[in-house]
Coordinates of C-alpha atoms and ligand atoms in Angstrom, one line a residue:
M1 CA 1.7 14.7 -20.9
E2 CA 1.8 18.2 -19.7
P3 CA 5.1 19.8 -18.8
T4 CA 5.4 20.0 -15.0
S5 CA 7.5 21.2 -12.1
F6 CA 8.0 18.5 -9.5
V7 CA 8.6 20.1 -6.1
L8 CA 9.9 17.6 -3.6
F9 CA 9.9 18.3 0.1
G10 CA 12.3 15.9 1.9
A11 CA 14.6 15.5 -1.1
T12 CA 17.5 14.2 1.0
G13 CA 15.4 11.6 2.8
D14 CA 15.3 7.9 2.6
L15 CA 12.1 7.5 0.6
A16 CA 13.4 9.9 -2.1
K17 CA 16.6 8.0 -2.4
R18 CA 15.1 4.5 -2.4
K19 CA 11.9 5.0 -4.3
I20 CA 11.2 8.4 -5.8
Y21 CA 14.4 9.0 -7.8
P22 CA 14.7 5.5 -9.2
A23 CA 11.0 5.6 -10.1
L24 CA 11.4 8.9 -12.0
Y25 CA 14.5 7.5 -13.7
N26 CA 12.6 4.4 -14.9
L27 CA 9.8 6.5 -16.2
F28 CA 12.3 8.7 -18.0
V29 CA 13.9 5.6 -19.6
D30 CA 10.5 4.5 -20.7
Q31 CA 9.8 8.0 -22.1
K32 CA 6.9 8.4 -19.7
L33 CA 8.0 11.7 -18.3
P34 CA 6.9 15.0 -19.8
Q35 CA 9.2 16.4 -22.4
S36 CA 9.9 19.4 -20.2
F37 CA 10.3 18.5 -16.6
S38 CA 11.8 20.3 -13.7
V39 CA 12.5 18.8 -10.3
I40 CA 13.2 21.1 -7.4
G41 CA 14.5 19.2 -4.4
L42 CA 14.0 20.8 -1.0
G43 CA 15.8 20.1 2.3
R44 CA 17.2 21.7 5.4
R45 CA 20.8 21.1 4.7
E46 CA 22.9 23.2 2.3
L47 CA 23.6 21.5 -1.0
S48 CA 24.6 22.8 -4.4
D49 CA 22.7 21.7 -7.5
E50 CA 25.8 19.5 -8.4
E51 CA 25.9 17.8 -5.0
F52 CA 22.2 17.2 -5.2
Q53 CA 22.5 15.7 -8.7
A54 CA 25.3 13.5 -7.5
R55 CA 23.1 12.1 -4.8
V56 CA 20.3 11.5 -7.2
E57 CA 22.7 9.7 -9.5
Q58 CA 24.0 7.5 -6.6
S59 CA 20.5 6.5 -5.7
L60 CA 19.9 5.2 -9.3
H61 CA 23.0 3.0 -9.0
D62 CA 21.9 1.7 -5.6
Y63 CA 18.2 1.3 -6.1
S64 CA 17.0 1.5 -9.7
R65 CA 15.2 -1.5 -11.2
R66 CA 17.1 -0.9 -14.4
E67 CA 20.8 -0.6 -14.7
A68 CA 21.9 3.0 -14.6
N69 CA 25.1 2.7 -16.7
D70 CA 24.5 5.0 -19.7
P71 CA 26.3 8.2 -18.8
V72 CA 24.5 10.3 -21.5
L73 CA 21.1 9.1 -20.4
I74 CA 21.9 9.7 -16.7
K75 CA 23.2 13.2 -17.5
N76 CA 20.1 14.1 -19.4
F77 CA 18.0 12.8 -16.6
I78 CA 19.8 14.5 -13.7
S79 CA 20.1 17.9 -15.5
S80 CA 16.4 18.4 -14.6
F81 CA 17.2 18.3 -10.9
H82 CA 17.9 21.5 -8.9
Y83 CA 18.0 22.1 -5.2
N84 CA 16.8 24.7 -2.7
V85 CA 17.4 25.0 1.0
L86 CA 14.1 25.2 2.8
N87 CA 13.1 25.4 6.4
I88 CA 9.6 24.2 6.6
G89 CA 8.5 26.8 9.1
H90 CA 10.2 29.8 7.5
K91 CA 7.7 31.7 5.3
E92 CA 10.5 33.6 3.5
D93 CA 11.9 30.3 2.2
Y94 CA 8.7 29.7 0.3
Q95 CA 9.1 33.1 -1.4
R96 CA 12.6 32.1 -2.5
L97 CA 11.2 28.8 -3.7
L98 CA 8.6 30.5 -5.7
Q99 CA 11.2 32.6 -7.4
R100 CA 13.3 29.5 -8.2
I101 CA 10.3 27.6 -9.6
E102 CA 9.4 30.6 -11.8
Q103 CA 12.9 31.0 -12.9
R104 CA 13.0 27.4 -14.1
E105 CA 9.6 27.7 -15.6
D106 CA 10.9 30.6 -17.7
E107 CA 14.1 28.9 -18.7
L108 CA 12.2 25.8 -19.9
A109 CA 9.1 27.6 -21.1
L110 CA 7.1 25.5 -18.7
P111 CA 3.5 26.3 -17.9
P112 CA 3.0 26.7 -14.1
N113 CA 1.8 23.2 -13.5
R114 CA 3.1 22.1 -10.1
I115 CA 3.2 18.9 -8.2
F116 CA 4.1 19.3 -4.5
Y117 CA 5.3 16.0 -3.1
L118 CA 5.6 15.9 0.7
S119 CA 8.1 13.2 1.5
V120 CA 8.3 14.4 5.1
G121 CA 6.8 13.5 8.5
P122 CA 3.0 13.9 8.7
E123 CA 3.4 16.5 11.4
Y124 CA 4.6 18.9 8.7
F125 CA 1.8 18.3 6.1
D126 CA -0.5 21.1 7.3
V127 CA 2.3 23.7 7.8
I128 CA 3.6 23.1 4.3
A129 CA 0.2 23.1 2.7
S130 CA -0.7 26.4 4.3
N131 CA 2.7 28.0 3.4
I132 CA 2.2 26.8 -0.2
K133 CA -1.1 28.7 -0.2
E134 CA 0.1 31.8 1.6
S135 CA 3.2 32.2 -0.5
G136 CA 1.3 32.1 -3.7
L137 CA 3.1 28.9 -4.8
G138 CA -0.2 27.3 -5.4
S139 CA -2.1 30.1 -7.1
A140 CA -0.4 30.0 -10.5
K141 CA -2.6 29.7 -13.6
G142 CA -1.7 26.0 -14.2
W143 CA -2.8 23.1 -12.1
K144 CA -1.4 22.1 -8.8
R145 CA -1.4 18.7 -7.0
L146 CA -0.4 17.6 -3.6
L147 CA 1.1 14.2 -3.1
I148 CA 1.3 12.8 0.5
E149 CA 2.4 9.6 2.0
K150 CA 0.7 7.7 4.9
P151 CA 0.3 7.9 7.8
F152 CA -2.8 10.1 7.3
G153 CA -3.7 10.7 10.9
H154 CA -3.4 8.6 14.0
D155 CA -7.1 7.9 14.4
L156 CA -10.4 9.1 13.1
Q157 CA -10.3 12.5 14.8
S158 CA -6.7 13.3 13.9
A159 CA -7.3 12.2 10.3
R160 CA -10.4 14.5 10.1
D161 CA -8.4 17.4 11.6
L162 CA -5.6 16.9 9.1
N163 CA -7.9 16.7 6.2
Q164 CA -9.7 19.8 7.2
K165 CA -6.4 21.7 7.3
L166 CA -5.2 20.4 4.0
S167 CA -8.5 21.2 2.3
K168 CA -7.9 24.9 3.1
A169 CA -5.1 24.9 0.6
F170 CA -6.0 22.0 -1.8
A171 CA -9.3 20.7 -3.2
E172 CA -10.0 17.0 -2.8
E173 CA -9.3 16.4 -6.5
E174 CA -5.9 18.0 -6.1
I175 CA -4.9 15.7 -3.2
F176 CA -3.2 12.5 -4.2
R177 CA -2.8 10.3 -1.0
I178 CA -0.3 7.6 -1.7
D179 CA -0.9 4.1 -0.5
H180 CA 2.0 2.3 -2.2
Y181 CA 0.1 -1.0 -2.2
L182 CA -2.3 0.6 -4.7
G183 CA 0.7 1.1 -7.0
K184 CA 1.7 -2.6 -7.1
P185 CA 1.0 -4.1 -10.5
M186 CA -1.0 -7.1 -9.2
V187 CA -3.2 -4.9 -7.0
Q188 CA -4.0 -2.8 -10.1
E189 CA -4.9 -6.0 -11.9
L190 CA -7.4 -7.2 -9.3
G191 CA -10.4 -5.3 -10.5
I192 CA -9.4 -5.5 -14.2
L193 CA -9.2 -9.3 -14.1
Q194 CA -12.7 -9.7 -12.7
Q195 CA -14.1 -7.0 -14.9
N196 CA -12.6 -8.4 -18.2
N197 CA -13.0 -12.2 -17.7
S198 CA -16.5 -13.4 -17.6
V199 CA -15.3 -16.7 -16.1
L200 CA -14.0 -14.8 -13.0
D201 CA -16.8 -12.3 -13.0
A202 CA -19.4 -15.1 -12.8
L203 CA -17.6 -16.7 -9.8
W204 CA -17.0 -13.4 -7.9
T205 CA -19.9 -14.0 -5.5
N206 CA -20.9 -15.7 -2.3
R207 CA -22.6 -18.4 -4.3
Y208 CA -19.2 -19.9 -5.1
I209 CA -16.7 -18.3 -2.7
A210 CA -16.2 -19.9 0.7
N211 CA -13.7 -17.4 2.1
V212 CA -11.1 -14.8 1.2
Q213 CA -7.6 -14.7 2.9
I214 CA -5.5 -11.6 2.6
T215 CA -2.0 -11.9 4.0
A216 CA 1.0 -9.5 4.1
N217 CA 3.8 -11.2 6.0
E218 CA 7.1 -9.5 6.4
T219 CA 10.4 -10.9 7.7
V220 CA 11.8 -7.5 8.8
G221 CA 11.3 -6.4 12.4
V222 CA 10.9 -2.8 13.7
E223 CA 14.2 -1.8 11.9
E224 CA 15.4 1.7 12.8
R225 CA 11.8 3.0 13.2
A226 CA 11.2 2.3 16.8
G227 CA 10.0 5.9 17.6
Y228 CA 7.4 5.7 14.9
Y229 CA 6.4 2.0 15.0
D230 CA 6.0 1.7 18.7
Q231 CA 3.3 4.4 18.5
V232 CA 1.4 2.9 15.6
G233 CA 1.7 -0.9 15.6
A234 CA 0.6 -3.2 12.8
V235 CA -3.0 -2.0 13.0
R236 CA -2.1 1.6 12.0
D237 CA 1.0 0.9 10.0
M238 CA -0.5 -1.8 7.7
F239 CA -4.0 -2.7 8.5
Q240 CA -5.9 0.6 8.4
N241 CA -4.4 1.5 5.0
H242 CA -2.7 -1.2 2.9
M243 CA -4.8 -4.2 4.1
L244 CA -8.1 -2.5 3.8
Q245 CA -7.2 -1.1 0.4
L246 CA -6.5 -4.7 -0.7
L247 CA -9.9 -5.7 0.6
M248 CA -11.6 -2.9 -1.3
M249 CA -9.7 -3.7 -4.5
L250 CA -10.7 -7.3 -4.3
A251 CA -14.3 -6.8 -3.3
I252 CA -15.4 -4.1 -5.7
H253 CA -17.5 -5.3 -8.7
L254 CA -16.6 -3.0 -11.5
P255 CA -18.4 -2.6 -14.7
K256 CA -16.2 -2.6 -17.8
N257 CA -14.4 0.7 -18.6
S258 CA -15.2 2.1 -15.2
T259 CA -14.1 5.7 -14.6
S260 CA -12.0 6.6 -11.7
E261 CA -15.0 8.2 -10.1
E262 CA -16.9 4.9 -10.4
V263 CA -14.0 3.0 -8.8
R264 CA -14.0 5.4 -6.0
L265 CA -17.7 5.1 -5.4
K266 CA -17.5 1.3 -5.5
K267 CA -14.6 1.3 -3.0
K268 CA -16.5 3.6 -0.7
K269 CA -19.5 1.2 -0.9
V270 CA -17.4 -1.7 0.2
M271 CA -16.2 0.3 3.2
E272 CA -19.7 1.3 4.0
S273 CA -20.9 -2.3 3.8
L274 CA -18.1 -3.6 6.1
E275 CA -19.9 -4.9 9.2
P276 CA -18.9 -2.6 12.0
L277 CA -17.2 -4.3 15.0
Q278 CA -18.6 -3.8 18.5
K279 CA -16.3 -4.2 21.5
Q280 CA -17.3 -7.8 21.9
D281 CA -16.6 -8.5 18.2
V282 CA -13.1 -7.2 18.6
I283 CA -12.3 -9.7 21.3
S284 CA -13.6 -12.6 19.2
N285 CA -12.6 -11.5 15.7
V286 CA -9.3 -9.8 16.2
V287 CA -5.9 -11.4 17.2
R288 CA -3.2 -9.2 18.5
G289 CA 0.4 -10.4 18.5
Q290 CA 4.0 -9.4 19.3
Y291 CA 7.1 -11.2 18.2
K292 CA 9.6 -12.7 20.6
A293 CA 13.1 -13.9 19.7
G294 CA 13.4 -16.6 17.1
T295 CA 15.1 -17.6 13.9
I296 CA 14.4 -16.4 10.4
Q297 CA 15.9 -18.3 7.5
G298 CA 18.6 -19.5 9.8
N299 CA 19.4 -16.2 11.4
P300 CA 18.6 -15.6 15.1
V301 CA 16.7 -12.4 15.8
I302 CA 15.8 -10.7 19.0
G303 CA 12.3 -10.1 20.4
Y304 CA 10.4 -6.9 19.9
T305 CA 10.9 -5.6 23.5
S306 CA 14.6 -6.2 23.2
E307 CA 14.9 -4.0 20.1
P308 CA 16.8 -0.7 20.6
N309 CA 14.5 2.1 21.8
I310 CA 11.6 -0.2 22.5
A311 CA 10.5 -0.3 26.2
E312 CA 10.6 -3.7 27.8
T313 CA 7.0 -3.3 28.8
S314 CA 5.7 -2.3 25.3
M315 CA 2.4 -3.9 24.5
N316 CA 2.6 -2.8 20.8
D317 CA 1.1 -5.0 18.2
T318 CA 3.5 -6.3 15.5
F319 CA 0.9 -8.7 14.2
I320 CA -2.8 -8.5 13.6
A321 CA -5.3 -10.9 12.2
A322 CA -9.0 -10.2 11.8
K323 CA -12.2 -11.6 10.4
L324 CA -14.4 -9.2 8.5
R325 CA -17.7 -9.4 6.8
I326 CA -19.1 -7.4 4.0
D327 CA -22.9 -6.9 4.3
A328 CA -23.6 -6.6 0.6
A329 CA -25.4 -8.9 -1.9
F330 CA -22.3 -10.5 -3.5
W331 CA -20.4 -11.0 -0.2
R332 CA -22.9 -11.8 2.4
E333 CA -21.7 -14.7 4.6
V334 CA -18.2 -14.8 3.0
P335 CA -15.6 -14.3 5.8
F336 CA -12.6 -12.2 4.8
Y337 CA -9.6 -13.1 6.9
I338 CA -6.8 -10.5 7.0
R339 CA -3.4 -10.8 8.7
T340 CA -0.2 -8.9 8.6
G341 CA 2.9 -9.2 10.8
K342 CA 6.5 -8.5 11.2
R343 CA 9.2 -11.1 11.8
M344 CA 7.2 -13.8 10.1
K345 CA 8.6 -16.9 8.4
E346 CA 8.8 -15.4 4.9
K347 CA 8.0 -12.2 3.0
S348 CA 4.8 -12.7 1.1
T349 CA 1.8 -10.6 0.2
R350 CA -1.0 -12.7 -1.3
I351 CA -4.7 -13.0 -1.6
V352 CA -6.3 -16.5 -1.7
I353 CA -9.9 -17.0 -2.8
E354 CA -11.1 -20.3 -1.6
F355 CA -14.1 -21.7 -3.4
K356 CA -16.8 -23.8 -2.0
E357 CA -16.2 -27.6 -2.4
P358 CA -18.3 -29.2 -5.0
L359 CA -16.5 -32.6 -4.5
K360 CA -17.3 -32.9 -0.8
Q361 CA -20.3 -35.2 -1.1
Q362 CA -18.7 -37.4 -3.7
S363 CA -15.4 -38.3 -1.9
S364 CA -14.9 -39.9 1.4
A365 CA -14.4 -37.6 4.4
N366 CA -10.6 -38.2 4.8
N367 CA -9.8 -38.2 1.1
E368 CA -6.7 -36.2 0.6
S369 CA -7.9 -35.2 -2.9
N370 CA -10.8 -33.3 -1.4
I371 CA -9.1 -30.0 -2.0
P372 CA -11.1 -26.9 -2.8
N373 CA -10.5 -24.8 -5.9
L374 CA -8.2 -21.8 -5.1
L375 CA -7.5 -18.6 -6.9
V376 CA -4.3 -17.1 -5.7
F377 CA -3.0 -13.6 -6.4
E378 CA 0.7 -13.3 -5.5
I379 CA 1.3 -9.6 -5.0
S380 CA 4.9 -9.6 -3.7
P381 CA 7.7 -10.5 -3.7
N382 CA 6.5 -12.7 -6.6
E383 CA 3.8 -11.5 -8.9
G384 CA 1.4 -14.0 -10.4
I385 CA -1.9 -15.8 -10.5
T386 CA -2.5 -19.4 -9.8
L387 CA -5.7 -21.4 -10.2
Q388 CA -5.9 -24.7 -8.5
L389 CA -8.2 -27.2 -10.1
N390 CA -9.0 -30.8 -9.4
T391 CA -8.4 -33.5 -12.0
R392 CA -8.7 -37.2 -11.9
D393 CA -5.5 -39.0 -11.2
P394 CA -4.9 -41.4 -14.1
Q395 CA -2.6 -43.6 -11.9
H396 CA -5.2 -44.1 -9.2
K397 CA -8.6 -44.2 -10.7
G398 CA -11.3 -42.6 -8.7
E399 CA -8.9 -40.2 -6.9
F400 CA -8.5 -36.6 -7.6
K401 CA -5.4 -34.5 -7.7
P402 CA -4.9 -30.8 -7.8
I403 CA -3.3 -29.2 -10.8
H404 CA -2.2 -25.6 -11.0
I405 CA -2.6 -23.2 -13.8
D406 CA 0.1 -20.6 -13.3
F407 CA 1.0 -17.3 -14.6
H408 CA 4.1 -15.6 -13.2
T409 CA 6.0 -12.6 -14.3
S410 CA 9.6 -11.7 -13.8
R411 CA 10.1 -8.8 -11.5
Q412 CA 12.5 -7.1 -13.9
D413 CA 9.6 -6.5 -16.3
M414 CA 7.3 -5.1 -13.8
P415 CA 7.2 -1.4 -13.0
E416 CA 7.6 -0.6 -9.3
A417 CA 4.7 0.7 -7.3
Y418 CA 6.1 4.2 -7.3
E419 CA 6.5 4.3 -11.0
N420 CA 2.9 3.5 -11.5
L421 CA 1.8 6.1 -8.9
L422 CA 4.1 8.9 -10.1
Y423 CA 3.0 8.3 -13.7
D424 CA -0.7 8.5 -12.7
A425 CA -0.1 11.6 -10.5
L426 CA 1.7 13.3 -13.4
H427 CA -1.4 12.5 -15.6
G428 CA -3.8 13.6 -12.9
D429 CA -5.4 10.1 -12.7
P430 CA -6.6 9.6 -9.1
T431 CA -7.8 6.0 -9.6
F432 CA -5.0 4.4 -7.5
F433 CA -4.8 6.9 -4.8
A434 CA -6.8 6.8 -1.5
H435 CA -9.7 9.2 -1.6
W436 CA -10.6 10.9 1.6
D437 CA -13.9 8.9 1.9
E438 CA -11.9 5.7 1.9
V439 CA -9.4 7.0 4.5
E440 CA -12.2 8.3 6.7
L441 CA -14.2 5.1 6.5
S442 CA -11.2 3.0 7.2
W443 CA -10.3 4.9 10.3
K444 CA -13.9 4.7 11.4
W445 CA -14.0 0.9 11.0
V446 CA -10.6 0.5 12.7
Q447 CA -11.5 2.8 15.6
P448 CA -13.1 0.1 17.9
I449 CA -9.9 -2.0 17.5
L450 CA -7.8 0.9 18.5
H451 CA -9.9 1.4 21.6
A452 CA -9.9 -2.3 22.5
F453 CA -6.1 -2.4 22.2
E454 CA -5.7 0.7 24.3
E455 CA -8.0 -0.7 26.9
N456 CA -6.2 -4.0 26.8
L457 CA -9.4 -5.9 26.1
V458 CA -7.7 -8.0 23.5
P459 CA -4.9 -10.2 24.8
L460 CA -1.5 -9.7 23.4
H461 CA -0.2 -13.1 22.1
H462 CA 3.5 -13.5 21.8
Y463 CA 4.7 -15.5 18.7
Q464 CA 8.1 -16.7 17.9
A465 CA 9.9 -14.8 15.2
G466 CA 10.1 -16.9 12.0
T467 CA 6.7 -18.4 12.4
Y468 CA 3.3 -17.5 10.9
G469 CA 2.2 -15.6 14.0
P470 CA 0.3 -16.7 17.2
A471 CA -1.7 -19.9 17.2
E472 CA -4.8 -17.8 17.9
S473 CA -4.6 -16.6 14.3
D474 CA -5.0 -20.2 13.1
E475 CA -7.9 -20.6 15.5
L476 CA -9.7 -17.7 14.1
L477 CA -10.1 -19.7 10.9
A478 CA -10.4 -23.1 12.5
K479 CA -13.5 -22.0 14.3
D480 CA -15.1 -21.6 10.9
G481 CA -13.6 -24.9 9.5
Y482 CA -10.9 -23.2 7.5
H483 CA -7.1 -22.8 7.7
W484 CA -4.6 -20.3 6.2
W485 CA -3.4 -21.6 2.9
F486 CA 0.3 -21.9 2.1
D487 CA 1.7 -21.8 5.7
S488 CA 4.3 -24.5 5.7
Ligands
BG6_1 C1 5.0 0.5 4.8 C2 5.1 0.2 6.3 O1 3.9 1.3 4.5 O2 4.9 -0.8 4.1 C3 6.2 -0.7 6.6 O3 5.2 1.4 7.0 C4 6.2 -2.0 5.8 O4 6.3 -1.0 8.0 C5 6.0 -1.6 4.3 O5 7.4 -2.7 6.0 C6 5.7 -2.9 3.6 O6 5.7 -2.6 2.2 P1 6.1 -3.7 1.1 O7 5.8 -3.1 -0.2 O8 7.5 -4.2 1.3 O9 5.1 -4.9 1.4

């Protein structure tokens, strides 16, 4: 791996502490960082290098997947970290930063390969990108890469505007848009499994699949993010990005050994084939919800509009369920049901593929054993795959009972999403980052929902915290003769 400078904007922020430093540390322990590696942390407050290093070390103790208890290892790791004060709008600060980076490049004999990670609010993305360009920080002889987090825009137009501004300083292949769901190990497995197992590959079609259910339930509420969340809701916070990325990853049909370019084109194709929603479709195919007070795992929690800094009259969505269709050969007529919500009964992200029922004609209508085959991908907090099959019950001849073929991994062995993503970014592998085409097409598809919500065309259903969302979400499937699996 090529030696690199890792320049982190927002180095004293929450994401850096919780995710980025622990991920870098775990890569370091696994010897997956370049031999020569320099991290320059940037923030508004004054900090010495030592103070910064102490913060980084603390974050490892608090959040690292692996124990951080070997003082020599930790010292080696944090000695790569240095800190610079930077005010995002001050051009002269970028000049000072350039000198500091060059000084470290000289000291470590590093080529001028630079990653700029913007772990800051999206309102700063374009200012930073243009200052990187104007200061000459991005015009060294080596390569440069820009890493940014969602949200990428607020709607189609703002996303396009932002992309246009960024593209003045960075080419598309230099922009790595993080969607952390794409870094989750099971999500990365989705395409691979279908691609490398003929048994799955053969089944991956509307001939056998009845429907697909994609769920991302959370137990947390709005937390301390009222200012952000009340402006975006579940549709922008989760649906436009994470949920549609899960859909793309599941629906692509990849030939073996596909290149990252092929993956991108296939994902784009899925988005292009998603049947667009008209206003009327939004009303019948989308359910909007907001949590009210309830109990989660024995603990009482307050309703959304009683949360600090949320207006009593807020109509923001904390839950969304939708039915989508992909108008492409393999998927025609297969409904995809997607839902995500806060303050749900349990934390679980999973994809369930329900197969058509070969046993239907053979068994009586009320027969309990008449259970379809299911293929379940558990994405988080557990990671695993389960295949539900029907076997004959030896005790009760003539009846069938489901058995489960299970594969589960222990979390400890699994790299965190950010480890996978940072590793790929260091390698320059864009496969698991959101390409602009995907982002643009996702916003385009979601836009009618945003309008319908704004115009209040879709009723806001209140659901009790600690449940699986409003009853209307169940009805969405019931209309087609299905139900959400594993709601209990
Ligand atoms: C973030 C959202 O992108 O994803 C949060 O902004 C949400 O609101 C989080 O809680 C969920 O991520 P995960 O990995 O815990 O499912």
